[in-house]
Coordinates of C-alpha atoms and ligand atoms in Angstrom, one line a residue:
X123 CA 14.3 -11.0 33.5
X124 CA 16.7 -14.1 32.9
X125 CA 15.8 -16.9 30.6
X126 CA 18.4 -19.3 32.4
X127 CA 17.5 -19.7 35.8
X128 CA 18.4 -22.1 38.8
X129 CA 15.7 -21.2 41.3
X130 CA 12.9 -23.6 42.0
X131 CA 9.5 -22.4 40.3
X132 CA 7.4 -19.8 42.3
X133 CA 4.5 -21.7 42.0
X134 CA 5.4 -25.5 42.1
X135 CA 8.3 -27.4 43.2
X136 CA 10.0 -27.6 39.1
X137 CA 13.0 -26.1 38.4
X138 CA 12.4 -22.4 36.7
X139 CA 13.2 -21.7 33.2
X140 CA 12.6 -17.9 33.4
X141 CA 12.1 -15.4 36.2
X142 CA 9.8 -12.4 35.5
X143 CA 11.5 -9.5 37.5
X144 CA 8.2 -7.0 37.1
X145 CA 6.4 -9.7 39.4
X146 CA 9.3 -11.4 41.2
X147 CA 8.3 -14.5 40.4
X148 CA 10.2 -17.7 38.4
X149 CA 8.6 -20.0 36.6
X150 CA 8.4 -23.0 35.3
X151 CA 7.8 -24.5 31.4
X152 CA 3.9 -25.6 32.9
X153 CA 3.4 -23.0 35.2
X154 CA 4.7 -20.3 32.5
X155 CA 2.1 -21.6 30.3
X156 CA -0.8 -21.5 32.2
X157 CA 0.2 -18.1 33.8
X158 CA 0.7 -16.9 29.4
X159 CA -2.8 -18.8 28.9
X160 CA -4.6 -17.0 31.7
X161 CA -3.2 -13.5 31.3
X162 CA -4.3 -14.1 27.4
X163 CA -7.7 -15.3 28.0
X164 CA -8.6 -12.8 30.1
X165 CA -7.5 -10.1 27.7
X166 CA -9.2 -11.6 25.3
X167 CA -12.7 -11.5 27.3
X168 CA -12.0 -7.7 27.3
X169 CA -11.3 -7.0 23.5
X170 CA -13.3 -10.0 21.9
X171 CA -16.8 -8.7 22.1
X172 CA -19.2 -11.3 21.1
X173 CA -23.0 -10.8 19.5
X174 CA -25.6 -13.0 20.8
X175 CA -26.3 -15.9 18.8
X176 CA -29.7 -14.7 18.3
X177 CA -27.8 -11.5 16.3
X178 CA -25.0 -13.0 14.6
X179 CA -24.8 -16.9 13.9
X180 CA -20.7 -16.7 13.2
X181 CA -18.2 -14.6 14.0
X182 CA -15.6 -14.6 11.8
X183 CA -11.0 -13.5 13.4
X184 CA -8.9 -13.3 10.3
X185 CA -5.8 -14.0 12.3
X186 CA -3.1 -12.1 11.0
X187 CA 0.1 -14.2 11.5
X188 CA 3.8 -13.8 9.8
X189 CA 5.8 -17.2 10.5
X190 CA 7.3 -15.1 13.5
X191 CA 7.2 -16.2 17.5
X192 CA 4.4 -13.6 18.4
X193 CA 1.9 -14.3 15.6
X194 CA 2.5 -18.0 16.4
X195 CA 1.6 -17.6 19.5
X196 CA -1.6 -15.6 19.1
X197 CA -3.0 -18.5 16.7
X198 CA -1.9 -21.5 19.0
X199 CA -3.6 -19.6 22.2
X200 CA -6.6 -17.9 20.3
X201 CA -7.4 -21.5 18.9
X202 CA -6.8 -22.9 22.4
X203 CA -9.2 -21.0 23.8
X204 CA -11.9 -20.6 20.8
X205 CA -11.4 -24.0 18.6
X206 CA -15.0 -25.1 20.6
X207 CA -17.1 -22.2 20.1
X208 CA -19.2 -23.0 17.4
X209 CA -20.2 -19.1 17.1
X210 CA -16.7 -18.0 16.3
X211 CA -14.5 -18.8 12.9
X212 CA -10.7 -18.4 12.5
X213 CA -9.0 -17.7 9.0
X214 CA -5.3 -17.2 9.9
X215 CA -4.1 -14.8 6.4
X216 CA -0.3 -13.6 5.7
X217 CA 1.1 -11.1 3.9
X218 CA 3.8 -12.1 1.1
X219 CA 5.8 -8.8 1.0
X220 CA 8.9 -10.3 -1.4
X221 CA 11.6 -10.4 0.6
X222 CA 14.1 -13.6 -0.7
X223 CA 15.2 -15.8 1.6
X224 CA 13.4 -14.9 4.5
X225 CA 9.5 -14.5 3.8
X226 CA 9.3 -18.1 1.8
X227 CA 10.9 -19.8 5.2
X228 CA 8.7 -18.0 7.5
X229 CA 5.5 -18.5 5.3
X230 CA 5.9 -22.2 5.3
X231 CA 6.1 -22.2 9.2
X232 CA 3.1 -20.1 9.3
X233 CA 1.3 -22.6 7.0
X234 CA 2.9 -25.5 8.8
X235 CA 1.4 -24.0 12.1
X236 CA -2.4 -23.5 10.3
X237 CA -2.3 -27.0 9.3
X238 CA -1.2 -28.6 12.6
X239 CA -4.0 -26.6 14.5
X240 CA -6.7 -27.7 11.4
X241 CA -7.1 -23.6 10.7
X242 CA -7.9 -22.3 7.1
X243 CA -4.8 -20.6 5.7
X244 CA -4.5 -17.4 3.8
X245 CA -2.3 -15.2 1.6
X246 CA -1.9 -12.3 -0.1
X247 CA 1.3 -10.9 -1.8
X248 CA 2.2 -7.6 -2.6
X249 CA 2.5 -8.2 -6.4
X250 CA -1.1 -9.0 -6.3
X251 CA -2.3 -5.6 -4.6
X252 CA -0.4 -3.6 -7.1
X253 CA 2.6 -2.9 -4.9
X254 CA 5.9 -4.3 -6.0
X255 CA 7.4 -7.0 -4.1
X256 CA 9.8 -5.3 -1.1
X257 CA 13.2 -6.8 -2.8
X258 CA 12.7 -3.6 -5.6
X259 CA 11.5 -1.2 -3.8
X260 CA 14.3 -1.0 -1.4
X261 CA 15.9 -0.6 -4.9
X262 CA 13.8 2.2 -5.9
X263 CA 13.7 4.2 -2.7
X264 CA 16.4 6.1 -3.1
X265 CA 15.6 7.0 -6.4
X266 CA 11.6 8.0 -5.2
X267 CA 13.5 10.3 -2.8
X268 CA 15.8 12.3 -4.8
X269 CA 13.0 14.0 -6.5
X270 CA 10.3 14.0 -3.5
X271 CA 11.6 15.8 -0.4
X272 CA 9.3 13.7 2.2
X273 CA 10.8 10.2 0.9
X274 CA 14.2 11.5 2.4
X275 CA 15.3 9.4 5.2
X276 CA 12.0 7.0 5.0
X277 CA 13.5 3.2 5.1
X278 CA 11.6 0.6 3.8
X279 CA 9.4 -0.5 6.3
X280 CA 8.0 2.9 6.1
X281 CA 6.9 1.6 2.7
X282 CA 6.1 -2.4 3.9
X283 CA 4.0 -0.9 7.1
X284 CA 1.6 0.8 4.8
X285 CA 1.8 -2.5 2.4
X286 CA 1.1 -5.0 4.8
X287 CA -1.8 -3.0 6.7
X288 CA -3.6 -3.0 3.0
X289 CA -2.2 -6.4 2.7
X290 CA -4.4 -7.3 6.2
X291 CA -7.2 -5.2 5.3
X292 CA -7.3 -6.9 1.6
X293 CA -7.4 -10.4 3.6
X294 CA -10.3 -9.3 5.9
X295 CA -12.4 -8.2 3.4
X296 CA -11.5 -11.6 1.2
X297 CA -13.1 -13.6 4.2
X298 CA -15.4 -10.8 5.9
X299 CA -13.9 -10.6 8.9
X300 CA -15.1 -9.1 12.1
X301 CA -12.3 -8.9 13.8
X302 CA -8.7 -8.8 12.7
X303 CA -6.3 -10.5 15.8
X304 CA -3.0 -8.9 15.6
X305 CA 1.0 -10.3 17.2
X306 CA 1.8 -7.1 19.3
X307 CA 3.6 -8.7 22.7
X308 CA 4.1 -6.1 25.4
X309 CA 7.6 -4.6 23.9
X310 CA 6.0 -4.1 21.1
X311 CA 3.2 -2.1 22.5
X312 CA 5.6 -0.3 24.9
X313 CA 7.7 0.9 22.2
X314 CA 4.9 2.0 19.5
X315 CA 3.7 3.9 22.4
X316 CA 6.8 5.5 23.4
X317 CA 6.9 6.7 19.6
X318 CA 3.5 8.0 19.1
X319 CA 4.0 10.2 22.2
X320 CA 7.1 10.8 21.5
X321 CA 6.2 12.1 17.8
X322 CA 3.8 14.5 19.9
X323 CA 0.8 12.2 17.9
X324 CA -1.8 11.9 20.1
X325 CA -4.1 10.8 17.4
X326 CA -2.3 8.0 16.3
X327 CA -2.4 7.0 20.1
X328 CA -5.9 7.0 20.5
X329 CA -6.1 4.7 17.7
X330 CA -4.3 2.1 18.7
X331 CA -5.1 -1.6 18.9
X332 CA -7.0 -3.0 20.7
X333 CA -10.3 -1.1 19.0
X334 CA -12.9 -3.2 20.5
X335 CA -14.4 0.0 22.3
X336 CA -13.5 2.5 19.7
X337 CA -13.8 0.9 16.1
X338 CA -12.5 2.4 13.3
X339 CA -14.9 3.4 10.5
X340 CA -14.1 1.5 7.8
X341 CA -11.8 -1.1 9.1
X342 CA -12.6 -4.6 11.1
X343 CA -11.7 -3.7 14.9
X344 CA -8.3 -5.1 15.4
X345 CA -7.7 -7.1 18.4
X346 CA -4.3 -7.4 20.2
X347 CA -4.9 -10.6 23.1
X348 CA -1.1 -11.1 23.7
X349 CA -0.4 -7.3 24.2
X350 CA 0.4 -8.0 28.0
X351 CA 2.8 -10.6 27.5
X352 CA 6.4 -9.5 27.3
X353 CA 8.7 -11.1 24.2
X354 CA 10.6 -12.9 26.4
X355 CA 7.6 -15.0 27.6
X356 CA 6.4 -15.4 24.0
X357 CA 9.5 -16.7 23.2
X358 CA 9.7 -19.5 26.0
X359 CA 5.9 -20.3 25.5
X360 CA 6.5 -20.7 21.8
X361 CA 9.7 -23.0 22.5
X362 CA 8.1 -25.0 25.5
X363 CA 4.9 -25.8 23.1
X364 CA 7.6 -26.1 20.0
X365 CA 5.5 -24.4 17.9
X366 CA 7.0 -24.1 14.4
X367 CA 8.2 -20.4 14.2
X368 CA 11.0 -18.4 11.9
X369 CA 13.2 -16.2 13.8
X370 CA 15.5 -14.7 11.4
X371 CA 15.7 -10.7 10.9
X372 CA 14.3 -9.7 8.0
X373 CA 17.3 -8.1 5.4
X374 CA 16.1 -5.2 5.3
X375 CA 15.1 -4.0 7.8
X376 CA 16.6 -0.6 9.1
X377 CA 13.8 0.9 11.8
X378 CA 16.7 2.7 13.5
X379 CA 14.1 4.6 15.6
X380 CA 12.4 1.3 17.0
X381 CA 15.5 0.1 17.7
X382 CA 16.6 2.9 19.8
X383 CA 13.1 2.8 20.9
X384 CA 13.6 -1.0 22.1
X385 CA 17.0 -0.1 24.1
X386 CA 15.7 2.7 25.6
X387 CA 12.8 0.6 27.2
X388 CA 15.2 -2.5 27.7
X389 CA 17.1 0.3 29.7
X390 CA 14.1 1.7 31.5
X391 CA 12.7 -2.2 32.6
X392 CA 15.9 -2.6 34.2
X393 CA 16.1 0.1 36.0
X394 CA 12.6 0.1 37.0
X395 CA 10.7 -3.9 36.4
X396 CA 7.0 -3.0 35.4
X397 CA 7.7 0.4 32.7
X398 CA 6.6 -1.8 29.7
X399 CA 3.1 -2.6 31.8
X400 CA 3.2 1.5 32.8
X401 CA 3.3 2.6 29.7
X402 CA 0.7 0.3 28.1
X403 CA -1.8 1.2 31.2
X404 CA -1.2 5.1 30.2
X405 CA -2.1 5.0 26.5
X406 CA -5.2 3.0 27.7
X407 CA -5.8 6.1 30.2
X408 CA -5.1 8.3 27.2
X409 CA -7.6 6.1 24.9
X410 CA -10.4 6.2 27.4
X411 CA -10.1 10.0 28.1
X412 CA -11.0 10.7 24.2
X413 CA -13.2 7.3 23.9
X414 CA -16.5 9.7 23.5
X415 CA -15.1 12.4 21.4
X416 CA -12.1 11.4 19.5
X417 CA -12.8 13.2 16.1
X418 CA -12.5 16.3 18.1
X419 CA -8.9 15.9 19.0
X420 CA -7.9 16.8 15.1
X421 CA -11.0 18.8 14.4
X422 CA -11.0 21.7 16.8
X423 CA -9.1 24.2 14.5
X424 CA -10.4 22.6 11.1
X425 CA -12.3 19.7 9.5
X426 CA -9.1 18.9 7.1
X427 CA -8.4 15.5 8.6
X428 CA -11.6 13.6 9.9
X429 CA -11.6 10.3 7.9
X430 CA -12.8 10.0 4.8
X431 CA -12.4 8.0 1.6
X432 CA -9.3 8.0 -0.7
X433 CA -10.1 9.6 -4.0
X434 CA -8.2 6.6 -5.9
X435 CA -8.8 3.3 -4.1
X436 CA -11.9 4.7 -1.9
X437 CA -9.9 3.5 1.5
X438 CA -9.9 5.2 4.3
X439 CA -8.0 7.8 4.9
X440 CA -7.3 11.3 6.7
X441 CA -6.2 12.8 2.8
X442 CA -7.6 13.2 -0.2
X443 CA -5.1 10.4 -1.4
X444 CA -4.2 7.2 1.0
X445 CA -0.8 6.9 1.4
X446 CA -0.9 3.4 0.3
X447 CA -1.9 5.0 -3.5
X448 CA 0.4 8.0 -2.7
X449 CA 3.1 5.3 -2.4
X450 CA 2.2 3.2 -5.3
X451 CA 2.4 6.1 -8.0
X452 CA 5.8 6.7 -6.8
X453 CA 6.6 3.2 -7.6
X454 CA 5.1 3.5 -10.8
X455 CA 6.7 6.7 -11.6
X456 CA 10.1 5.4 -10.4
X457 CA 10.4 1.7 -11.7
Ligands
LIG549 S1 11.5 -5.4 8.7 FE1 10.6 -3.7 7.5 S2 10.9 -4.3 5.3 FE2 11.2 -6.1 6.6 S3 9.2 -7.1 6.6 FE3 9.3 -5.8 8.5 S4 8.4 -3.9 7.8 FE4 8.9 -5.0 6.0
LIG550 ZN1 5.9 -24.5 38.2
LIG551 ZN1 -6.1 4.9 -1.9

């Protein structure tokens, strides 16, 4: 796919800002965002199951947004699509990890983005969960791991992943969410995918978002609308509607694998346009063949990890011990 393109548009006479090799088709600024808008919408009639009014009088999307392109885009199209329904609330929440110089920027786009669209905005930080803020635990890392063998080789995100998903879950509970809308575009999915099955973790693949069919216990069902749309398209919707995003790379990030993850997809697209929407189809295939009877996929040989509640914060979790509270009394231990 090429983001500068010559070619008239596919659909209308305007020239093309981006041509979508999986479909052959180029496209321009209007006709890519209606083709974003519709491919959204109707994803979202799949995942976003609502009650009848008669059952529920508000249904309340904590929208879980960062500052970045993807979770900019999920708010702008979820409130294009919903902002009339007087059955259905948005709370847009992010997480404050700590991170200098590049969560303040994003935070205030993220903000800057609720306001514009008249959406109640949320945060949470780290500090305030008990965690420490991300600038000293990249400090303390390598400390944790001297003296605990499974820390070695874990990079921080390890650490911010299991943060930020307490982070969300703290934010849904604060505003009683029924649903929690996640950012994943279509690379994303591809590639957490291609890990999972890599990993040989089908469990992990079964659980993935969307969980509309298949909620968790314990959790709000997260939803995933723009999990079709490839980054590249996020990217020129969110620059076509200039919505206020932050683009830099967070400074510490180090997800080696996801970036070998990301080339090795990049490299597979090329070669053959449509892998991304392949692989996404599959894990649904996957999802749907264990839809009735997932539990039994872990508990054949033994009952050791059906979900249950953490010991220490009462969470759920497949351990005695979440790994959110495993994590935390490292931190303590070490700082
Ligand atoms: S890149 Fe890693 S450390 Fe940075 S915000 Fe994302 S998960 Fe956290
Ligand atoms: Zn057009
Ligand atoms: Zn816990």
């Amino acid at each position: 796919m090429s983001a500068i393109d010559v070619s008239d548009c596919s659909r209308c006479k305007n020239s093309a800002i981006i041509y979508q090799e999986y479909s052959g088709q180029h496209f321009c600024s209007g006709c890519l965002i209606r083709s974003v808008r519709k491919r959204i919408g109707k994803e979202l009639r799949k995942q976003l199951i609502l009650p009848k009014s008669s059952e529920k009088e508000l249904t309340i999307i904590l929208v879980a947004i960062s500052g970045g392109k993807d979770s900019a885009v999920l708010l702008e199209t979820l409130n294009h699509f919903l902002k009339n329904r007087r059955d259905v609330k948005l709370i847009a929440g992010c997480v404050n990890e700590g991170i200098q110089g590049y969560r303040n920027p994003s935070m205030k786009c993220a903000e800057e983005l609720s306001k514009k669209l008249g959406i109640e905005f949320r945060t949470v930080s780290y500090t305030s969960l008990g965690f420490d803020e991300m600038d000293n635990v990249v400090k303390v890392i390598p400390k944790i791991s001297e003296k605990n063998e499974e820390v070695k080789g874990m990079s921080p995100c390890s650490f911010c992943g299991v943060f930020r998903r307490q982070g969300i879950n703290q934010l849904a509970d604060d505003v009683d969410a029924d649903y929690v809308a996640l950012g994943h575009n279509l690379d994303d999915m591809a590639q957490t995918i291609m890990m999972n099955l890599q990993k040989g973790d089908l469990e992990r693949t079964i659980r993935l978002a969307p969980h509309s069919w298949s909620p968790i216990r314990g959790m709000s069902p997260r939803i995933v609308p723009i999990r079709w749309i490839p980054e590249q398209e996020v990217q020129a919707y969110a620059m076509t509607l200039e919505l206020p995003f932050h683009d830099d790379e967070c400074p510490h990030s180090h997800q080696a694998l996801r970036i070998l993850h990301r080339d090795i997809i990049a490299r597979m697209e090329d070669a053959v346009p449509g892998t991304r929407h392949g692989l996404v189809h599959s894990s649904d295939s996957i999802k749907e063949m264990f839809k009735d009877n997932m539990p039994r996929v872990k508990n054949e040989k033994s009952n050791e990890n059906s979900p249950k509640n953490c010991e220490i914060c009462g969470g759920i979790t497949s351990q005695k011990i979440c790994k959110a509270c495993v994590m935390k009394k490292w931190l303590v231990e070490h700082s």
